[in-house]
PDB file of C-alpha atoms in Angstrom:
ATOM      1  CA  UNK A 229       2.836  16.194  -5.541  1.00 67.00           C
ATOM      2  CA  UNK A 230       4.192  13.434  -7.415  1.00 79.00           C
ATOM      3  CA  UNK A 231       1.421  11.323  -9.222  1.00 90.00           C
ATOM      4  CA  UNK A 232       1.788   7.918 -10.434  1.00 94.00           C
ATOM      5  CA  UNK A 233      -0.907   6.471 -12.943  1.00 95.00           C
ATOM      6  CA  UNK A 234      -1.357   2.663 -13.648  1.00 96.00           C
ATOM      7  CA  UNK A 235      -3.186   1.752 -16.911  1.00 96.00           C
ATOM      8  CA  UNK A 236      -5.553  -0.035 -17.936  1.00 96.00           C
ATOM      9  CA  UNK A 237      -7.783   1.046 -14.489  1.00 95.00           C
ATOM     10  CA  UNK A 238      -9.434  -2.615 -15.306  1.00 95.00           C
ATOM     11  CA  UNK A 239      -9.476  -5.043 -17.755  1.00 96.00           C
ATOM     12  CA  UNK A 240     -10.940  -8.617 -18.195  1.00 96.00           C
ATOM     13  CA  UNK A 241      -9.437 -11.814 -20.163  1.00 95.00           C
ATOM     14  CA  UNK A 242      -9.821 -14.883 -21.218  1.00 95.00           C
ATOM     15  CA  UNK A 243      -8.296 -17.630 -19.573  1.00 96.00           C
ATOM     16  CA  UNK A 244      -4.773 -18.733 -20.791  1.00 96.00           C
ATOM     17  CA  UNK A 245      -4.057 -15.206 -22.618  1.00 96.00           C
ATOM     18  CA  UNK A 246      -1.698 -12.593 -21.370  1.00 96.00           C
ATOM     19  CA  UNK A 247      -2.081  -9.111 -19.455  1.00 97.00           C
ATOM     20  CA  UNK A 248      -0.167  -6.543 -19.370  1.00 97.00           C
ATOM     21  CA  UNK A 249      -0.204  -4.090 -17.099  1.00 97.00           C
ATOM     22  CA  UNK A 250       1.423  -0.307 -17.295  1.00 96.00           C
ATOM     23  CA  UNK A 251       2.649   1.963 -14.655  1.00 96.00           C
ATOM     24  CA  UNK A 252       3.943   5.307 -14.949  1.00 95.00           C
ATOM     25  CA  UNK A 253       5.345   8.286 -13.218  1.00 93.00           C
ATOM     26  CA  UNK A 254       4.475  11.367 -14.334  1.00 92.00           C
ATOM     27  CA  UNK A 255       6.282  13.826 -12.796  1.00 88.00           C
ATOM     28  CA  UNK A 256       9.330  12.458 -11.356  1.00 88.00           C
ATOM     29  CA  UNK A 257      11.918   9.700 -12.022  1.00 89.00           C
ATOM     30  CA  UNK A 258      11.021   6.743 -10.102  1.00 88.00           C
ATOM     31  CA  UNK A 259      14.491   4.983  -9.649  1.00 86.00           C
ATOM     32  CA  UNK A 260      12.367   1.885  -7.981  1.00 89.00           C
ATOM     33  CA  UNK A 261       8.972   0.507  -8.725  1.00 92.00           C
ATOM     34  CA  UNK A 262       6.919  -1.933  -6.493  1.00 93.00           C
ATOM     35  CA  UNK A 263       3.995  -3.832  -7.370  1.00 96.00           C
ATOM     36  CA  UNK A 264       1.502  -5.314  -4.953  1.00 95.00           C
ATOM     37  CA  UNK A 265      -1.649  -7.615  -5.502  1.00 95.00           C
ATOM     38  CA  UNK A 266      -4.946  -6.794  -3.073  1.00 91.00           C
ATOM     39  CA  UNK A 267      -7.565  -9.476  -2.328  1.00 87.00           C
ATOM     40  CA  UNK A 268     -10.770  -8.380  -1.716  1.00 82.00           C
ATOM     41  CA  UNK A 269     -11.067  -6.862   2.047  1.00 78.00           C
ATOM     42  CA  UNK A 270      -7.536  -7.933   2.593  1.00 83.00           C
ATOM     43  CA  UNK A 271      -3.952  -6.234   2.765  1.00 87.00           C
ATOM     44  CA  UNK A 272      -1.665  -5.269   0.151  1.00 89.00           C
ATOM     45  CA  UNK A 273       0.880  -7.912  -0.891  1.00 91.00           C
ATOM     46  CA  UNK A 274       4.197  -7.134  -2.377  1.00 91.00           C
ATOM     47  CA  UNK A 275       4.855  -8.876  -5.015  1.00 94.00           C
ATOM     48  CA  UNK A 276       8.458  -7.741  -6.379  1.00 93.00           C
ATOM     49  CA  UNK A 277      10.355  -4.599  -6.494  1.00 90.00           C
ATOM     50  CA  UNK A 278      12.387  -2.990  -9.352  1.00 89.00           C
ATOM     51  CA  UNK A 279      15.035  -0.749  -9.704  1.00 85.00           C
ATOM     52  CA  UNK A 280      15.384   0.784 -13.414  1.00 82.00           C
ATOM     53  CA  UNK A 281      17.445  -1.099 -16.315  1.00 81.00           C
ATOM     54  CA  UNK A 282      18.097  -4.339 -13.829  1.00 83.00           C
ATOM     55  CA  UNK A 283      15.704  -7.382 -12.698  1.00 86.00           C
ATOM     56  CA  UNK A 284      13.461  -7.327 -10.395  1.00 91.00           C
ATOM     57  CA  UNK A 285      13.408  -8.750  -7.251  1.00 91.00           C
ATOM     58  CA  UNK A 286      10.489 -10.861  -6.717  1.00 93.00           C
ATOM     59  CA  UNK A 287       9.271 -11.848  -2.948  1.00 91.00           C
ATOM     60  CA  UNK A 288       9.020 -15.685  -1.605  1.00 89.00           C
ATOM     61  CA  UNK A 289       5.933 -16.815  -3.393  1.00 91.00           C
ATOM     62  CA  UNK A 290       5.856 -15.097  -6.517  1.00 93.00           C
ATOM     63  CA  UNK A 291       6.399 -16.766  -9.655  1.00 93.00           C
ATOM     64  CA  UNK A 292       8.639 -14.466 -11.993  1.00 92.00           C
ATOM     65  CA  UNK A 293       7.256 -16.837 -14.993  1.00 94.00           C
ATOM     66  CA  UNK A 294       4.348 -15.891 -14.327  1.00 95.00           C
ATOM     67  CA  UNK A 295       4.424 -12.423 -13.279  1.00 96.00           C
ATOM     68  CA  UNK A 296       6.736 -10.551 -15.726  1.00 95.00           C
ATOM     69  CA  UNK A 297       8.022  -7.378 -14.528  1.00 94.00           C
ATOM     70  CA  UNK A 298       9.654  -4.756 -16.958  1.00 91.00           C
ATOM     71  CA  UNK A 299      11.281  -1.451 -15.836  1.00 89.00           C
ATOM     72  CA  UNK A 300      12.872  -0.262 -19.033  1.00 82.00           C
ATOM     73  CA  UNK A 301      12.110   3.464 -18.089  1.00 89.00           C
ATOM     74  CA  UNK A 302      12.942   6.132 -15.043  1.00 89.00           C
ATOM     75  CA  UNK A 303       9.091   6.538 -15.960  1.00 92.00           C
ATOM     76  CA  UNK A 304       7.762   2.868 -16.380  1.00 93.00           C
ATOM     77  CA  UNK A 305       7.478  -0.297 -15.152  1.00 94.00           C
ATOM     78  CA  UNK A 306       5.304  -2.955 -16.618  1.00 95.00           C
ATOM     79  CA  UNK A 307       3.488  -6.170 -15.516  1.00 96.00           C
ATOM     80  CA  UNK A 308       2.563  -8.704 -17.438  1.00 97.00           C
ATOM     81  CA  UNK A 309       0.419 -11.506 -16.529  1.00 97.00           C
ATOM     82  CA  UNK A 310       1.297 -14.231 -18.507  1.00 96.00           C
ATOM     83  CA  UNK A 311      -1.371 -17.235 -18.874  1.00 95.00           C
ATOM     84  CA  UNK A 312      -3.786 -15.935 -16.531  1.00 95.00           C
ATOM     85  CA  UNK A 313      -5.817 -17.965 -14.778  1.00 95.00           C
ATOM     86  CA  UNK A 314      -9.053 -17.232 -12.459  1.00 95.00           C
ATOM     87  CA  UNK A 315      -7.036 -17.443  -9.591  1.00 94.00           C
ATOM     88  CA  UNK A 316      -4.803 -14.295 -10.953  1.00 95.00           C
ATOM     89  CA  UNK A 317      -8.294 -11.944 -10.998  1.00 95.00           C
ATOM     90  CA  UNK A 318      -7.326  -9.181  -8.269  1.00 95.00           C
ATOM     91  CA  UNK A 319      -6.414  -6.182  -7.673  1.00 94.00           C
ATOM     92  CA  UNK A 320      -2.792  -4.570  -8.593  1.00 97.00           C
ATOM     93  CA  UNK A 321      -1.289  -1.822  -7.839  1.00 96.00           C
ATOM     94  CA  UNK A 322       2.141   0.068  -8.519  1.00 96.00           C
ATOM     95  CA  UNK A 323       3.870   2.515  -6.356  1.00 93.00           C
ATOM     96  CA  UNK A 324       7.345   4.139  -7.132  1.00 92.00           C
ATOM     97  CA  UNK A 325      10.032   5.719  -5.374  1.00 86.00           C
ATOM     98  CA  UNK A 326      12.282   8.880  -6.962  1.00 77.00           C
ATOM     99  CA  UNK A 327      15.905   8.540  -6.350  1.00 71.00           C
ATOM    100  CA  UNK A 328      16.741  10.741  -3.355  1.00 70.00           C
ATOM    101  CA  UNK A 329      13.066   9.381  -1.718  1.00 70.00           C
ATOM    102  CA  UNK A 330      11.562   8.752   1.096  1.00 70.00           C
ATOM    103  CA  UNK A 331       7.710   8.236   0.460  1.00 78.00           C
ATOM    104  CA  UNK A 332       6.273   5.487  -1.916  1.00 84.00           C
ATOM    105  CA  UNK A 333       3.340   7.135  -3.915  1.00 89.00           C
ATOM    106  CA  UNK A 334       0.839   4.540  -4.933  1.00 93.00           C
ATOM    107  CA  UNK A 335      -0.993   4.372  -8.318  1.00 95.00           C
ATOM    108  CA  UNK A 336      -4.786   4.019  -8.601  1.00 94.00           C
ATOM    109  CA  UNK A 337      -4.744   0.264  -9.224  1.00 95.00           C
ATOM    110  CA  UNK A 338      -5.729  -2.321 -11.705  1.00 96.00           C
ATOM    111  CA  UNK A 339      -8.527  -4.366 -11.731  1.00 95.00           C
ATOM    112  CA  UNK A 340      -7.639  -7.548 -13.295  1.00 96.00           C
ATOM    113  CA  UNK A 341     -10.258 -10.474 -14.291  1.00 96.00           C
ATOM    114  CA  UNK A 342      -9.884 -13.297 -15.477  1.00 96.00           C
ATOM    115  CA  UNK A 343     -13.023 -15.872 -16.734  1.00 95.00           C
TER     116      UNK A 343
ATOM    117  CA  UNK B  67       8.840 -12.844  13.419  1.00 62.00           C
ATOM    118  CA  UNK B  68       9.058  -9.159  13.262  1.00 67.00           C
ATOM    119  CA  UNK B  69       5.911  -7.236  12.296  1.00 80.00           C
ATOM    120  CA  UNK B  70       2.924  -4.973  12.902  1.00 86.00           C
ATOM    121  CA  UNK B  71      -0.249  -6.410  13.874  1.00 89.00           C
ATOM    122  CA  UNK B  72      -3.854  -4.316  13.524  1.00 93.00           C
ATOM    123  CA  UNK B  73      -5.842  -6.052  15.586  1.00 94.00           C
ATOM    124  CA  UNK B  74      -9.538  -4.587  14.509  1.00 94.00           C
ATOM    125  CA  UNK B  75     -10.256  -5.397  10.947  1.00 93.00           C
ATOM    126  CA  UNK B  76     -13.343  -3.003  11.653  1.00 96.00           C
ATOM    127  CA  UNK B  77     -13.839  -0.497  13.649  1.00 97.00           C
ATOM    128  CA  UNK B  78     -17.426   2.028  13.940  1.00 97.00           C
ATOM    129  CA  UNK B  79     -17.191   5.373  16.091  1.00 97.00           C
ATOM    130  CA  UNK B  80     -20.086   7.944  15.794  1.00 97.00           C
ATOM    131  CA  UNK B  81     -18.621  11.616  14.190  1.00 97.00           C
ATOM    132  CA  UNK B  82     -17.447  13.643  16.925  1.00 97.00           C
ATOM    133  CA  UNK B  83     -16.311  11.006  18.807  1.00 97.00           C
ATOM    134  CA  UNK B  84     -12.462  10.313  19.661  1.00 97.00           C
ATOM    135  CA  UNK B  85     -10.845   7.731  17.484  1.00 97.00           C
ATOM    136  CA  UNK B  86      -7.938   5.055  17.765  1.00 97.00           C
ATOM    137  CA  UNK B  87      -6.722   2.663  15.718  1.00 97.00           C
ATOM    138  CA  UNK B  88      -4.215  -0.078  16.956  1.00 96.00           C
ATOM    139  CA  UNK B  89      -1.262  -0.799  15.867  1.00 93.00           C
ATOM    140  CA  UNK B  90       1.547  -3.102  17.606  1.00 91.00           C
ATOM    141  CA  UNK B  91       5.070  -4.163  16.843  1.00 87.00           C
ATOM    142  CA  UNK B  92       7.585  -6.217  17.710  1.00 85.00           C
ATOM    143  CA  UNK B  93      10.513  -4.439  16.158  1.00 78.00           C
ATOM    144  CA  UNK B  94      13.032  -3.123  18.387  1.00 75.00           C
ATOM    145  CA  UNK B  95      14.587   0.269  19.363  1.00 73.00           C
ATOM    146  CA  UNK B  96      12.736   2.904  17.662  1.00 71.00           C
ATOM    147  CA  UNK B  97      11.174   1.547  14.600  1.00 77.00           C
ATOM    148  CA  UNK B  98      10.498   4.296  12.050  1.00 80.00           C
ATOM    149  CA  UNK B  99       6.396   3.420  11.413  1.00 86.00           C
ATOM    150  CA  UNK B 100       3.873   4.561   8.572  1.00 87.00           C
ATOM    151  CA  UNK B 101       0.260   4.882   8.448  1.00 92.00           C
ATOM    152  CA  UNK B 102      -1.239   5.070   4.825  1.00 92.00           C
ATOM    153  CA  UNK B 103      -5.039   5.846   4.331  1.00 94.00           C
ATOM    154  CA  UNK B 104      -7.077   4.335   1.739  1.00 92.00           C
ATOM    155  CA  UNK B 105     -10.360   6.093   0.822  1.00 92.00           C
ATOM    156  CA  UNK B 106     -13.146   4.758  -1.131  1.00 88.00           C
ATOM    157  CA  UNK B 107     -12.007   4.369  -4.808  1.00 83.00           C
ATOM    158  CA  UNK B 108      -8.864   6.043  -3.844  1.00 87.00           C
ATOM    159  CA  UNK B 109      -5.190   5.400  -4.004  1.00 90.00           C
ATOM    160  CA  UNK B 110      -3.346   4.213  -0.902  1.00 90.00           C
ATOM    161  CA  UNK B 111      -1.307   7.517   0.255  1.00 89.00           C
ATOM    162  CA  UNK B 112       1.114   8.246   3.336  1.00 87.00           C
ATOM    163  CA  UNK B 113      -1.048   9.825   5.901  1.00 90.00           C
ATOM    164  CA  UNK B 114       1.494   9.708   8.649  1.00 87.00           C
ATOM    165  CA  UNK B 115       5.358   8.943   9.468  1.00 81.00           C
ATOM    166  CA  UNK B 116       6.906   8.497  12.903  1.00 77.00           C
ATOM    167  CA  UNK B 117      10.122   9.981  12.405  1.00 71.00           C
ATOM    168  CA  UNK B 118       8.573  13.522  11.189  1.00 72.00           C
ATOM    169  CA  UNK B 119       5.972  13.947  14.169  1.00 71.00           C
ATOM    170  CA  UNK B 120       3.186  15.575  12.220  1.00 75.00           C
ATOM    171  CA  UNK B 121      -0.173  16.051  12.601  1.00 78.00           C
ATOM    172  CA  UNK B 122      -2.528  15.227   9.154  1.00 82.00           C
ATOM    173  CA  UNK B 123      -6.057  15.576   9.113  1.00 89.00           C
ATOM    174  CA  UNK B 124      -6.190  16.176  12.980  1.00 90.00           C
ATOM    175  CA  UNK B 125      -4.931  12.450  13.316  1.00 94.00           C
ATOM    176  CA  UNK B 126      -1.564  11.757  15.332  1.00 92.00           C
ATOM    177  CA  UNK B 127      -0.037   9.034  16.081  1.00 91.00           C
ATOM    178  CA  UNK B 128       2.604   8.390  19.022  1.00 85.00           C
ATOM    179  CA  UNK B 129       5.335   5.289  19.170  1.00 86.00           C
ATOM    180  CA  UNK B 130       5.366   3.829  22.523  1.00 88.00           C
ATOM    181  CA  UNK B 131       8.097   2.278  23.483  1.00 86.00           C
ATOM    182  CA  UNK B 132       6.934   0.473  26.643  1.00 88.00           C
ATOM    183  CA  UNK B 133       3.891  -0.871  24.674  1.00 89.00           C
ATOM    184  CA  UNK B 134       5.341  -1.495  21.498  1.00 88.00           C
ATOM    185  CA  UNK B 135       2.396   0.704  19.848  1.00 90.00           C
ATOM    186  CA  UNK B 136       2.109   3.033  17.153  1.00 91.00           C
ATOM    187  CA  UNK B 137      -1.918   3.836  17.282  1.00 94.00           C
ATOM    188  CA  UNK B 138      -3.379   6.254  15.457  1.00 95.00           C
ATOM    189  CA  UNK B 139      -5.661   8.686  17.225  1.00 95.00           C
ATOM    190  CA  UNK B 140      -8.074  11.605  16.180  1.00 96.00           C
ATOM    191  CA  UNK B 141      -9.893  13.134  19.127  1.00 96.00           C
ATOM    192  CA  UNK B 142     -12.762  13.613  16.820  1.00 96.00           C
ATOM    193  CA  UNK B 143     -13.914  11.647  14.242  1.00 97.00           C
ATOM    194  CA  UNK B 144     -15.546  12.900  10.933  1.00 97.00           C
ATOM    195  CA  UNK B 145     -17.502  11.020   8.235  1.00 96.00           C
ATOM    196  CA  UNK B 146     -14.976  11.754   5.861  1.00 96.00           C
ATOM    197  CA  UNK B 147     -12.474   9.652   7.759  1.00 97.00           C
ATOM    198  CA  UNK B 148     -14.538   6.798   6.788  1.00 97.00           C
ATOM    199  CA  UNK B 149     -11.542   4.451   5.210  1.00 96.00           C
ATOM    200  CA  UNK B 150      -9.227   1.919   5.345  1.00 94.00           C
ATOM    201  CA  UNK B 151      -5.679   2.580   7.667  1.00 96.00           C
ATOM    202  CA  UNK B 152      -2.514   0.684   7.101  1.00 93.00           C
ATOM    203  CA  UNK B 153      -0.054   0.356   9.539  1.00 92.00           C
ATOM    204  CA  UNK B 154       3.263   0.059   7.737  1.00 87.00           C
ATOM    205  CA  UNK B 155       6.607  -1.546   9.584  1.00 80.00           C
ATOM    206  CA  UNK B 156       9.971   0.109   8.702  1.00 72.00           C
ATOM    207  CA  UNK B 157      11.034  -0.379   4.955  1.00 68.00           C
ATOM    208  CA  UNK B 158      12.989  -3.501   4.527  1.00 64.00           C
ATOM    209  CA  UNK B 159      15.224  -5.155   2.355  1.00 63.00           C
ATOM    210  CA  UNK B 160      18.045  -3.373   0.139  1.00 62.00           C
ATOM    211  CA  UNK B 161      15.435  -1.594  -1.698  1.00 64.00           C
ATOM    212  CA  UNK B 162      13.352   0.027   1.144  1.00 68.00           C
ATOM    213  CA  UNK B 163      10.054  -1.622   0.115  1.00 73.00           C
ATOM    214  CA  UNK B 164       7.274  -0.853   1.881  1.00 79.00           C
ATOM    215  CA  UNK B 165       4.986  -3.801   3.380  1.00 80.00           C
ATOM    216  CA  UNK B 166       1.504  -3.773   5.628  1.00 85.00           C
ATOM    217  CA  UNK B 167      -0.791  -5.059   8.170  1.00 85.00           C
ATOM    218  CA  UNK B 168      -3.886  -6.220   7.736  1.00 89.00           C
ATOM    219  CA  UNK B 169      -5.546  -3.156   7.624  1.00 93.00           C
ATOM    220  CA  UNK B 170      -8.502  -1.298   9.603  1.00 96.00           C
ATOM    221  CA  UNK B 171     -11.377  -0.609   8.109  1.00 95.00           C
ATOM    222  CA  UNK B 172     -12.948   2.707  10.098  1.00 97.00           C
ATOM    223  CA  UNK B 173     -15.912   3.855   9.264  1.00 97.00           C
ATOM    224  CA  UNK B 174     -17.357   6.876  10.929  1.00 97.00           C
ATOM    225  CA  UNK B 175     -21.145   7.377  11.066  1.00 97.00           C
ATOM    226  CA  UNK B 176     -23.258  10.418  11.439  1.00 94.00           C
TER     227      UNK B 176
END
């Protein structure tokens, strides 16, 4: 089946720098990427979408400052934290979407804090 | 506001038992409806459409019109069901993005 893989798996900064975060397909073109943000014992959040070579469309909320999103790539999509603070520590995930697709498959998640 | 609500944030059956987690909309006609598992240090993954009437992993799970429900149901239980269960409302927006409830954590015990 078709596997997505986020890296780093976790990672913790300093307060103020940047993070980025990488998500790939590995064995299928993902035409659209989504990233979502999990609080502890709570839902998944979308957080924007993508669609390869154009902007990404971020939901009511989100600051696209903040959280950049980059999908250069039929096979990435990037997201970059940028001054993270404390409140950013959580949990992200990716999931992409081939062209002709139906399902979403979900990468394993990144573990993001921030002191 | 249209959505899915999953009333039980927790739920606890003993293994062998018969299982059912709610789910409730308040979409109309015949929404299509998801329900993606996510298991201990796992990635979240489909477990279950509407539209394609399967049966995964001995779960099933029925849209009911007249109750606007879409609960999924395993008539019995195993300790490796032990997870958390999304139910997911139809895609939305121009990019089909998926979105979810709250979430049920089941856990079955032995």
């Amino acid at each position: 089946g078709a596997v997505v893989s986020q890296h780093p798996s976790w990672v913790i900064c300093k307060s103020g720098t940047s993070v980025k975060i990488e998500c790939r397909s590995l064995d299928f073109q993902a035409t659209t990427m989504f990233w979502y943000r999990q609080f502890p014992k709570q839902s998944l959040m979308l957080m924007a979408t993508s669609n390869e070579g154009s902007k990404a469309t971020y939901e009511q909320g989100v600051e696209k400052d903040k959280f950049l999103i980059n999908h250069a790539s039929l096979t990435l999509s990037t997201l970059t934290v940028t001054s993270a603070h404390p409140e950013d520590s959580s949990f992200y995930i990716c999931s992409a979407r081939g062209p002709a697709g139906v399902t979403q498959y979900f990468g394993p998640g990144t573990r993001l804090l921030v002191l | 506001a249209q959505r899915v609500t999953q009333p039980e944030k927790l739920l606890s059956v003993f293994k062998g038992a018969p299982v059912e987690l709610k789910c409730n909309y308040s979409y109309s006609g015949s929404p299509e409806l998801f329900w993606y598992v996510q298991y201990s240090r796992q990635r979240l993954q489909l477990l279950l459409r509407h539209i394609s009437r399967e049966s995964i992993k001995g779960f099933t799970a029925d849209l009911n019109k007249g109750e606007t429900s879409f609960h999924l149901k395993k008539p019995f239980a195993q300790e490796e069901d032990s997870a958390m269960y999304y139910c997911a409302p139809p895609w939305s927006g121009s990019a089909r993005q998926l979105t979810f409830g709250s979430g049920t954590q089941l856990t079955v015990l032995p």
